[in-house]
């Protein structure tokens, strides 16, 4: 079993920044698929950013140039630095990892961007 806990969400004005962190209950050193996803009201969950064990990253077009994903294998954490936030970034953000043949999710953290 894997437990994930997100932190760092909150309310911020448009143009502001937030940093989300996700702590895993196990070593992430060998985990290749890790990422941040978000779900806005009445919308499907979507990929925001992902990072491989080798450090390769992938971003949704809507956040490219504004968000940066990173991982710290020593601390078993994955983070998402979000800059130049927009009202359309408002959503519940989830940390997800793929291990033992399934996806594991944290409970999510709310990010609200006011205009």
mmCIF file of N, CA and C in Angstrom:
data_model
loop_
_atom_site.group_PDB
_atom_site.id
_atom_site.type_symbol
_atom_site.label_atom_id
_atom_site.label_comp_id
_atom_site.label_asym_id
_atom_site.label_seq_id
_atom_site.Cartn_x
_atom_site.Cartn_y
_atom_site.Cartn_z
ATOM 1 N N UNK A 1 0.834 -1.185 0.000
ATOM 2 C CA UNK A 1 0.000 0.000 0.000
ATOM 3 C C UNK A 1 0.876 1.244 0.000
ATOM 4 N N UNK A 2 0.431 2.245 -0.724
ATOM 5 C CA UNK A 2 1.175 3.501 -0.820
ATOM 6 C C UNK A 2 0.275 4.624 -0.352
ATOM 7 N N UNK A 3 0.806 5.477 0.485
ATOM 8 C CA UNK A 3 0.059 6.648 0.931
ATOM 9 C C UNK A 3 0.739 7.909 0.429
ATOM 10 N N UNK A 4 -0.076 8.835 -0.052
ATOM 11 C CA UNK A 4 0.410 10.111 -0.551
ATOM 12 C C UNK A 4 -0.333 11.225 0.166
ATOM 13 N N UNK A 5 0.391 12.253 0.530
ATOM 14 C CA UNK A 5 -0.233 13.391 1.195
ATOM 15 C C UNK A 5 0.245 14.668 0.534
ATOM 16 N N UNK A 6 -0.719 15.421 -0.015
ATOM 17 C CA UNK A 6 -0.392 16.694 -0.652
ATOM 18 C C UNK A 6 -0.484 17.836 0.362
ATOM 19 N N UNK A 7 0.262 18.887 0.096
ATOM 20 C CA UNK A 7 0.182 20.095 0.921
ATOM 21 C C UNK A 7 0.550 21.299 0.071
ATOM 22 N N UNK A 8 0.210 22.477 0.559
ATOM 23 C CA UNK A 8 0.620 23.703 -0.104
ATOM 24 C C UNK A 8 -0.468 24.434 -0.866
ATOM 25 N N UNK A 9 -1.661 23.861 -0.915
ATOM 26 C CA UNK A 9 -2.737 24.543 -1.616
ATOM 27 C C UNK A 9 -3.219 25.761 -0.844
ATOM 28 N N UNK A 10 -4.106 26.524 -1.478
ATOM 29 C CA UNK A 10 -4.647 27.695 -0.800
ATOM 30 C C UNK A 10 -5.296 28.650 -1.763
ATOM 31 N N UNK A 11 -5.543 29.847 -1.266
ATOM 32 C CA UNK A 11 -6.160 30.908 -2.053
ATOM 33 C C UNK A 11 -5.098 31.929 -2.419
ATOM 34 N N UNK A 12 -5.058 32.280 -3.688
ATOM 35 C CA UNK A 12 -4.052 33.230 -4.163
ATOM 36 C C UNK A 12 -4.675 34.102 -5.246
ATOM 37 N N UNK A 13 -4.185 35.307 -5.375
ATOM 38 C CA UNK A 13 -4.668 36.184 -6.434
ATOM 39 C C UNK A 13 -4.027 35.819 -7.768
ATOM 40 N N UNK A 14 -4.697 36.160 -8.830
ATOM 41 C CA UNK A 14 -4.150 35.920 -10.158
ATOM 42 C C UNK A 14 -2.785 36.582 -10.276
ATOM 43 N N UNK A 15 -1.853 35.848 -10.885
ATOM 44 C CA UNK A 15 -0.488 36.323 -10.998
ATOM 45 C C UNK A 15 0.418 35.858 -9.874
ATOM 46 N N UNK A 16 -0.173 35.294 -8.839
ATOM 47 C CA UNK A 16 0.600 34.836 -7.696
ATOM 48 C C UNK A 16 1.195 33.450 -7.897
ATOM 49 N N UNK A 17 1.815 32.958 -6.831
ATOM 50 C CA UNK A 17 2.506 31.670 -6.898
ATOM 51 C C UNK A 17 2.120 30.791 -5.706
ATOM 52 N N UNK A 18 2.183 29.500 -5.940
ATOM 53 C CA UNK A 18 2.030 28.502 -4.883
ATOM 54 C C UNK A 18 2.984 27.364 -5.174
ATOM 55 N N UNK A 19 3.377 26.675 -4.115
ATOM 56 C CA UNK A 19 4.202 25.485 -4.276
ATOM 57 C C UNK A 19 3.506 24.327 -3.590
ATOM 58 N N UNK A 20 3.200 23.305 -4.369
ATOM 59 C CA UNK A 20 2.577 22.098 -3.836
ATOM 60 C C UNK A 20 3.636 21.041 -3.586
ATOM 61 N N UNK A 21 3.456 20.288 -2.517
ATOM 62 C CA UNK A 21 4.354 19.179 -2.224
ATOM 63 C C UNK A 21 3.547 17.924 -1.973
ATOM 64 N N UNK A 22 4.139 16.793 -2.306
ATOM 65 C CA UNK A 22 3.502 15.496 -2.101
ATOM 66 C C UNK A 22 4.515 14.576 -1.447
ATOM 67 N N UNK A 23 4.156 14.062 -0.289
ATOM 68 C CA UNK A 23 5.025 13.148 0.436
ATOM 69 C C UNK A 23 4.509 11.726 0.280
ATOM 70 N N UNK A 24 5.404 10.815 -0.101
ATOM 71 C CA UNK A 24 5.045 9.408 -0.284
ATOM 72 C C UNK A 24 5.500 8.584 0.912
ATOM 73 N N UNK A 25 4.756 7.519 1.174
ATOM 74 C CA UNK A 25 5.054 6.668 2.340
ATOM 75 C C UNK A 25 6.111 5.606 2.039
ATOM 76 N N UNK A 26 6.620 5.608 0.807
ATOM 77 C CA UNK A 26 7.638 4.645 0.434
ATOM 78 C C UNK A 26 8.675 5.322 -0.444
ATOM 79 N N UNK A 27 9.751 4.637 -0.710
ATOM 80 C CA UNK A 27 10.787 5.193 -1.561
ATOM 81 C C UNK A 27 10.250 5.408 -2.975
ATOM 82 N N UNK A 28 10.573 6.540 -3.559
ATOM 83 C CA UNK A 28 10.145 6.831 -4.922
ATOM 84 C C UNK A 28 11.298 6.679 -5.909
ATOM 85 N N UNK A 29 12.426 6.214 -5.425
ATOM 86 C CA UNK A 29 13.637 6.158 -6.249
ATOM 87 C C UNK A 29 13.408 5.415 -7.553
ATOM 88 N N UNK A 30 12.691 4.313 -7.508
ATOM 89 C CA UNK A 30 12.517 3.477 -8.684
ATOM 90 C C UNK A 30 11.194 3.725 -9.406
ATOM 91 N N UNK A 31 10.408 4.662 -8.923
ATOM 92 C CA UNK A 31 9.093 4.900 -9.532
ATOM 93 C C UNK A 31 9.242 5.804 -10.735
ATOM 94 N N UNK A 32 8.828 5.290 -11.883
ATOM 95 C CA UNK A 32 9.017 6.032 -13.124
ATOM 96 C C UNK A 32 7.889 7.004 -13.409
ATOM 97 N N UNK A 33 6.688 6.642 -13.011
ATOM 98 C CA UNK A 33 5.531 7.471 -13.347
ATOM 99 C C UNK A 33 5.022 8.192 -12.110
ATOM 100 N N UNK A 34 5.259 9.491 -12.085
ATOM 101 C CA UNK A 34 4.764 10.332 -11.000
ATOM 102 C C UNK A 34 4.249 11.615 -11.622
ATOM 103 N N UNK A 35 3.211 12.166 -11.026
ATOM 104 C CA UNK A 35 2.716 13.399 -11.606
ATOM 105 C C UNK A 35 1.716 14.124 -10.749
ATOM 106 N N UNK A 36 1.372 15.302 -11.215
ATOM 107 C CA UNK A 36 0.329 16.113 -10.609
ATOM 108 C C UNK A 36 -0.838 16.198 -11.589
ATOM 109 N N UNK A 37 -2.024 16.011 -11.060
ATOM 110 C CA UNK A 37 -3.248 16.077 -11.828
ATOM 111 C C UNK A 37 -4.176 17.070 -11.135
ATOM 112 N N UNK A 38 -5.162 17.534 -11.863
ATOM 113 C CA UNK A 38 -6.128 18.440 -11.254
ATOM 114 C C UNK A 38 -7.521 18.162 -11.788
ATOM 115 N N UNK A 39 -8.486 18.523 -10.950
ATOM 116 C CA UNK A 39 -9.883 18.340 -11.345
ATOM 117 C C UNK A 39 -10.669 19.552 -10.886
ATOM 118 N N UNK A 40 -11.212 20.255 -11.860
ATOM 119 C CA UNK A 40 -12.074 21.396 -11.591
ATOM 120 C C UNK A 40 -13.519 20.911 -11.503
ATOM 121 N N UNK A 41 -14.384 21.696 -10.874
ATOM 122 C CA UNK A 41 -15.791 21.286 -10.754
ATOM 123 C C UNK A 41 -16.402 20.941 -12.104
ATOM 124 N N UNK A 42 -17.068 19.813 -12.170
ATOM 125 C CA UNK A 42 -17.775 19.336 -13.358
ATOM 126 C C UNK A 42 -16.845 19.071 -14.537
ATOM 127 N N UNK A 43 -15.583 18.870 -14.270
ATOM 128 C CA UNK A 43 -14.636 18.531 -15.330
ATOM 129 C C UNK A 43 -13.900 17.245 -14.958
ATOM 130 N N UNK A 44 -13.331 16.606 -15.964
ATOM 131 C CA UNK A 44 -12.574 15.393 -15.724
ATOM 132 C C UNK A 44 -11.191 15.729 -15.168
ATOM 133 N N UNK A 45 -10.636 14.761 -14.458
ATOM 134 C CA UNK A 45 -9.272 14.929 -13.958
ATOM 135 C C UNK A 45 -8.320 14.978 -15.147
ATOM 136 N N UNK A 46 -7.372 15.896 -15.103
ATOM 137 C CA UNK A 46 -6.431 16.046 -16.203
ATOM 138 C C UNK A 46 -5.002 16.110 -15.679
ATOM 139 N N UNK A 47 -4.100 15.657 -16.546
ATOM 140 C CA UNK A 47 -2.688 15.713 -16.213
ATOM 141 C C UNK A 47 -2.210 17.159 -16.253
ATOM 142 N N UNK A 48 -1.478 17.560 -15.222
ATOM 143 C CA UNK A 48 -0.849 18.877 -15.195
ATOM 144 C C UNK A 48 0.621 18.752 -15.566
ATOM 145 N N UNK A 49 1.314 17.842 -14.878
ATOM 146 C CA UNK A 49 2.739 17.654 -15.120
ATOM 147 C C UNK A 49 3.148 16.282 -14.626
ATOM 148 N N UNK A 50 4.139 15.702 -15.282
ATOM 149 C CA UNK A 50 4.656 14.405 -14.863
ATOM 150 C C UNK A 50 6.171 14.419 -14.914
ATOM 151 N N UNK A 51 6.770 13.489 -14.185
ATOM 152 C CA UNK A 51 8.229 13.396 -14.140
ATOM 153 C C UNK A 51 8.618 11.932 -14.019
ATOM 154 N N UNK A 52 9.649 11.535 -14.764
ATOM 155 C CA UNK A 52 10.106 10.151 -14.731
ATOM 156 C C UNK A 52 11.224 9.992 -13.703
ATOM 157 N N UNK A 53 11.644 8.747 -13.522
ATOM 158 C CA UNK A 53 12.731 8.486 -12.583
ATOM 159 C C UNK A 53 14.034 9.126 -13.053
ATOM 160 N N UNK A 54 14.147 9.337 -14.359
ATOM 161 C CA UNK A 54 15.348 9.965 -14.909
ATOM 162 C C UNK A 54 15.290 11.479 -14.931
ATOM 163 N N UNK A 55 14.137 12.017 -14.505
ATOM 164 C CA UNK A 55 14.001 13.461 -14.439
ATOM 165 C C UNK A 55 13.370 14.103 -15.662
ATOM 166 N N UNK A 56 12.953 13.310 -16.630
ATOM 167 C CA UNK A 56 12.269 13.875 -17.794
ATOM 168 C C UNK A 56 10.883 14.354 -17.378
ATOM 169 N N UNK A 57 10.501 15.505 -17.904
ATOM 170 C CA UNK A 57 9.229 16.109 -17.507
ATOM 171 C C UNK A 57 8.298 16.299 -18.697
ATOM 172 N N UNK A 58 7.024 16.374 -18.373
ATOM 173 C CA UNK A 58 6.007 16.608 -19.385
ATOM 174 C C UNK A 58 4.947 17.508 -18.764
ATOM 175 N N UNK A 59 4.476 18.481 -19.548
ATOM 176 C CA UNK A 59 3.516 19.448 -19.029
ATOM 177 C C UNK A 59 2.313 19.584 -19.953
ATOM 178 N N UNK A 60 1.168 19.859 -19.354
ATOM 179 C CA UNK A 60 0.013 20.231 -20.149
ATOM 180 C C UNK A 60 0.315 21.563 -20.826
ATOM 181 N N UNK A 61 -0.202 21.738 -22.023
ATOM 182 C CA UNK A 61 0.061 22.975 -22.764
ATOM 183 C C UNK A 61 -0.358 24.204 -21.962
ATOM 184 N N UNK A 62 -1.420 24.076 -21.199
ATOM 185 C CA UNK A 62 -1.967 25.221 -20.476
ATOM 186 C C UNK A 62 -1.059 25.718 -19.345
ATOM 187 N N UNK A 63 -0.094 24.902 -18.932
ATOM 188 C CA UNK A 63 0.770 25.318 -17.811
ATOM 189 C C UNK A 63 2.236 25.448 -18.205
ATOM 190 N N UNK A 64 2.564 25.139 -19.428
ATOM 191 C CA UNK A 64 3.959 25.226 -19.871
ATOM 192 C C UNK A 64 4.490 26.634 -19.674
ATOM 193 N N UNK A 65 5.698 26.711 -19.121
ATOM 194 C CA UNK A 65 6.314 28.007 -18.885
ATOM 195 C C UNK A 65 5.905 28.642 -17.573
ATOM 196 N N UNK A 66 4.883 28.082 -16.912
ATOM 197 C CA UNK A 66 4.424 28.653 -15.641
ATOM 198 C C UNK A 66 4.643 27.694 -14.471
ATOM 199 N N UNK A 67 4.504 26.403 -14.723
ATOM 200 C CA UNK A 67 4.626 25.390 -13.673
ATOM 201 C C UNK A 67 5.904 24.591 -13.860
ATOM 202 N N UNK A 68 6.477 24.144 -12.741
ATOM 203 C CA UNK A 68 7.669 23.307 -12.781
ATOM 204 C C UNK A 68 7.511 22.159 -11.787
ATOM 205 N N UNK A 69 7.663 20.943 -12.300
ATOM 206 C CA UNK A 69 7.591 19.761 -11.442
ATOM 207 C C UNK A 69 9.002 19.312 -11.101
ATOM 208 N N UNK A 70 9.169 18.819 -9.890
ATOM 209 C CA UNK A 70 10.474 18.316 -9.474
ATOM 210 C C UNK A 70 10.264 17.182 -8.469
ATOM 211 N N UNK A 71 11.307 16.401 -8.255
ATOM 212 C CA UNK A 71 11.224 15.308 -7.300
ATOM 213 C C UNK A 71 12.489 15.267 -6.467
ATOM 214 N N UNK A 72 12.347 14.847 -5.217
ATOM 215 C CA UNK A 72 13.478 14.685 -4.325
ATOM 216 C C UNK A 72 13.439 13.238 -3.842
ATOM 217 N N UNK A 73 14.243 12.396 -4.452
ATOM 218 C CA UNK A 73 14.215 10.972 -4.121
ATOM 219 C C UNK A 73 14.664 10.706 -2.685
ATOM 220 N N UNK A 74 15.529 11.547 -2.166
ATOM 221 C CA UNK A 74 16.013 11.355 -0.798
ATOM 222 C C UNK A 74 14.909 11.596 0.227
ATOM 223 N N UNK A 75 13.994 12.513 -0.103
ATOM 224 C CA UNK A 75 12.899 12.850 0.813
ATOM 225 C C UNK A 75 11.586 12.203 0.416
ATOM 226 N N UNK A 76 11.592 11.464 -0.692
ATOM 227 C CA UNK A 76 10.366 10.819 -1.194
ATOM 228 C C UNK A 76 9.258 11.838 -1.430
ATOM 229 N N UNK A 77 9.617 12.930 -2.068
ATOM 230 C CA UNK A 77 8.633 13.968 -2.337
ATOM 231 C C UNK A 77 8.665 14.373 -3.813
ATOM 232 N N UNK A 78 7.524 14.825 -4.281
ATOM 233 C CA UNK A 78 7.420 15.422 -5.604
ATOM 234 C C UNK A 78 6.706 16.758 -5.424
ATOM 235 N N UNK A 79 7.200 17.784 -6.085
ATOM 236 C CA UNK A 79 6.675 19.128 -5.883
ATOM 237 C C UNK A 79 6.232 19.751 -7.192
ATOM 238 N N UNK A 80 5.390 20.759 -7.060
ATOM 239 C CA UNK A 80 4.918 21.494 -8.222
ATOM 240 C C UNK A 80 4.971 22.976 -7.884
ATOM 241 N N UNK A 81 5.881 23.690 -8.524
ATOM 242 C CA UNK A 81 5.972 25.132 -8.367
ATOM 243 C C UNK A 81 5.066 25.769 -9.407
ATOM 244 N N UNK A 82 4.113 26.566 -8.937
ATOM 245 C CA UNK A 82 3.134 27.169 -9.837
ATOM 246 C C UNK A 82 3.277 28.683 -9.774
ATOM 247 N N UNK A 83 3.648 29.273 -10.887
ATOM 248 C CA UNK A 83 3.813 30.722 -10.989
ATOM 249 C C UNK A 83 2.794 31.294 -11.966
ATOM 250 N N UNK A 84 2.609 32.591 -11.898
ATOM 251 C CA UNK A 84 1.688 33.295 -12.820
ATOM 252 C C UNK A 84 0.333 32.601 -12.859
ATOM 253 N N UNK A 85 -0.191 32.313 -11.696
ATOM 254 C CA UNK A 85 -1.446 31.572 -11.625
ATOM 255 C C UNK A 85 -2.608 32.355 -12.218
ATOM 256 N N UNK A 86 -3.518 31.607 -12.820
ATOM 257 C CA UNK A 86 -4.688 32.179 -13.470
ATOM 258 C C UNK A 86 -5.958 31.609 -12.810
ATOM 259 N N UNK A 87 -7.067 32.319 -12.913
ATOM 260 C CA UNK A 87 -8.312 31.791 -12.354
ATOM 261 C C UNK A 87 -8.656 30.406 -12.889
ATOM 262 N N UNK A 88 -8.319 30.125 -14.130
ATOM 263 C CA UNK A 88 -8.614 28.811 -14.699
ATOM 264 C C UNK A 88 -7.749 27.691 -14.145
ATOM 265 N N UNK A 89 -6.770 28.027 -13.317
ATOM 266 C CA UNK A 89 -5.982 27.003 -12.620
ATOM 267 C C UNK A 89 -6.692 26.506 -11.364
ATOM 268 N N UNK A 90 -7.797 27.125 -11.011
ATOM 269 C CA UNK A 90 -8.550 26.715 -9.829
ATOM 270 C C UNK A 90 -9.036 25.285 -9.978
ATOM 271 N N UNK A 91 -8.692 24.452 -9.004
ATOM 272 C CA UNK A 91 -9.049 23.030 -9.048
ATOM 273 C C UNK A 91 -8.543 22.358 -7.781
ATOM 274 N N UNK A 92 -8.933 21.114 -7.619
ATOM 275 C CA UNK A 92 -8.299 20.261 -6.618
ATOM 276 C C UNK A 92 -7.122 19.577 -7.302
ATOM 277 N N UNK A 93 -5.959 19.693 -6.709
ATOM 278 C CA UNK A 93 -4.751 19.122 -7.279
ATOM 279 C C UNK A 93 -4.396 17.832 -6.547
ATOM 280 N N UNK A 94 -4.119 16.791 -7.344
ATOM 281 C CA UNK A 94 -3.815 15.474 -6.805
ATOM 282 C C UNK A 94 -2.418 15.034 -7.234
ATOM 283 N N UNK A 95 -1.740 14.418 -6.305
ATOM 284 C CA UNK A 95 -0.476 13.765 -6.607
ATOM 285 C C UNK A 95 -0.769 12.315 -6.940
ATOM 286 N N UNK A 96 -0.140 11.794 -7.986
ATOM 287 C CA UNK A 96 -0.372 10.413 -8.366
ATOM 288 C C UNK A 96 0.926 9.703 -8.707
ATOM 289 N N UNK A 97 1.016 8.438 -8.332
ATOM 290 C CA UNK A 97 2.159 7.621 -8.712
ATOM 291 C C UNK A 97 1.655 6.268 -9.203
ATOM 292 N N UNK A 98 2.390 5.687 -10.146
ATOM 293 C CA UNK A 98 2.024 4.371 -10.688
ATOM 294 C C UNK A 98 3.046 3.368 -10.183
ATOM 295 N N UNK A 99 2.588 2.475 -9.316
ATOM 296 C CA UNK A 99 3.473 1.453 -8.761
ATOM 297 C C UNK A 99 2.637 0.247 -8.376
ATOM 298 N N UNK A 100 3.251 -0.915 -8.451
ATOM 299 C CA UNK A 100 2.555 -2.171 -8.154
ATOM 300 C C UNK A 100 1.307 -2.274 -9.028
ATOM 301 N N UNK A 101 1.502 -1.937 -10.313
ATOM 302 C CA UNK A 101 0.477 -2.138 -11.348
ATOM 303 C C UNK A 101 -0.794 -1.316 -11.173
ATOM 304 N N UNK A 102 -0.732 -0.204 -10.471
ATOM 305 C CA UNK A 102 -1.910 0.641 -10.345
ATOM 306 C C UNK A 102 -1.495 2.050 -9.968
ATOM 307 N N UNK A 103 -2.439 2.961 -10.148
ATOM 308 C CA UNK A 103 -2.233 4.339 -9.735
ATOM 309 C C UNK A 103 -2.666 4.492 -8.282
ATOM 310 N N UNK A 104 -1.893 5.292 -7.569
ATOM 311 C CA UNK A 104 -2.213 5.653 -6.189
ATOM 312 C C UNK A 104 -2.377 7.168 -6.136
ATOM 313 N N UNK A 105 -3.341 7.632 -5.364
ATOM 314 C CA UNK A 105 -3.647 9.051 -5.321
ATOM 315 C C UNK A 105 -3.676 9.565 -3.894
ATOM 316 N N UNK A 106 -3.303 10.822 -3.754
ATOM 317 C CA UNK A 106 -3.482 11.475 -2.482
ATOM 318 C C UNK A 106 -4.894 12.013 -2.371
ATOM 319 N N UNK A 107 -5.262 12.566 -1.224
ATOM 320 C CA UNK A 107 -6.617 13.093 -1.030
ATOM 321 C C UNK A 107 -6.863 14.401 -1.771
ATOM 322 N N UNK A 108 -5.799 15.047 -2.231
ATOM 323 C CA UNK A 108 -5.947 16.289 -2.976
ATOM 324 C C UNK A 108 -5.798 17.525 -2.110
ATOM 325 N N UNK A 109 -5.446 18.621 -2.763
ATOM 326 C CA UNK A 109 -5.339 19.910 -2.091
ATOM 327 C C UNK A 109 -5.979 20.969 -2.989
ATOM 328 N N UNK A 110 -6.785 21.827 -2.383
ATOM 329 C CA UNK A 110 -7.522 22.823 -3.152
ATOM 330 C C UNK A 110 -6.640 24.016 -3.483
ATOM 331 N N UNK A 111 -6.681 24.403 -4.747
ATOM 332 C CA UNK A 111 -6.026 25.631 -5.204
ATOM 333 C C UNK A 111 -7.109 26.532 -5.783
ATOM 334 N N UNK A 112 -7.222 27.718 -5.248
ATOM 335 C CA UNK A 112 -8.205 28.690 -5.719
ATOM 336 C C UNK A 112 -7.488 29.975 -6.103
ATOM 337 N N UNK A 113 -7.691 30.384 -7.344
ATOM 338 C CA UNK A 113 -7.052 31.602 -7.850
ATOM 339 C C UNK A 113 -8.141 32.637 -8.110
ATOM 340 N N UNK A 114 -8.069 33.736 -7.411
ATOM 341 C CA UNK A 114 -9.074 34.785 -7.577
ATOM 342 C C UNK A 114 -8.623 35.800 -8.622
ATOM 343 N N UNK A 115 -9.610 36.352 -9.303
ATOM 344 C CA UNK A 115 -9.286 37.312 -10.376
ATOM 345 C C UNK A 115 -9.226 38.734 -9.843
#
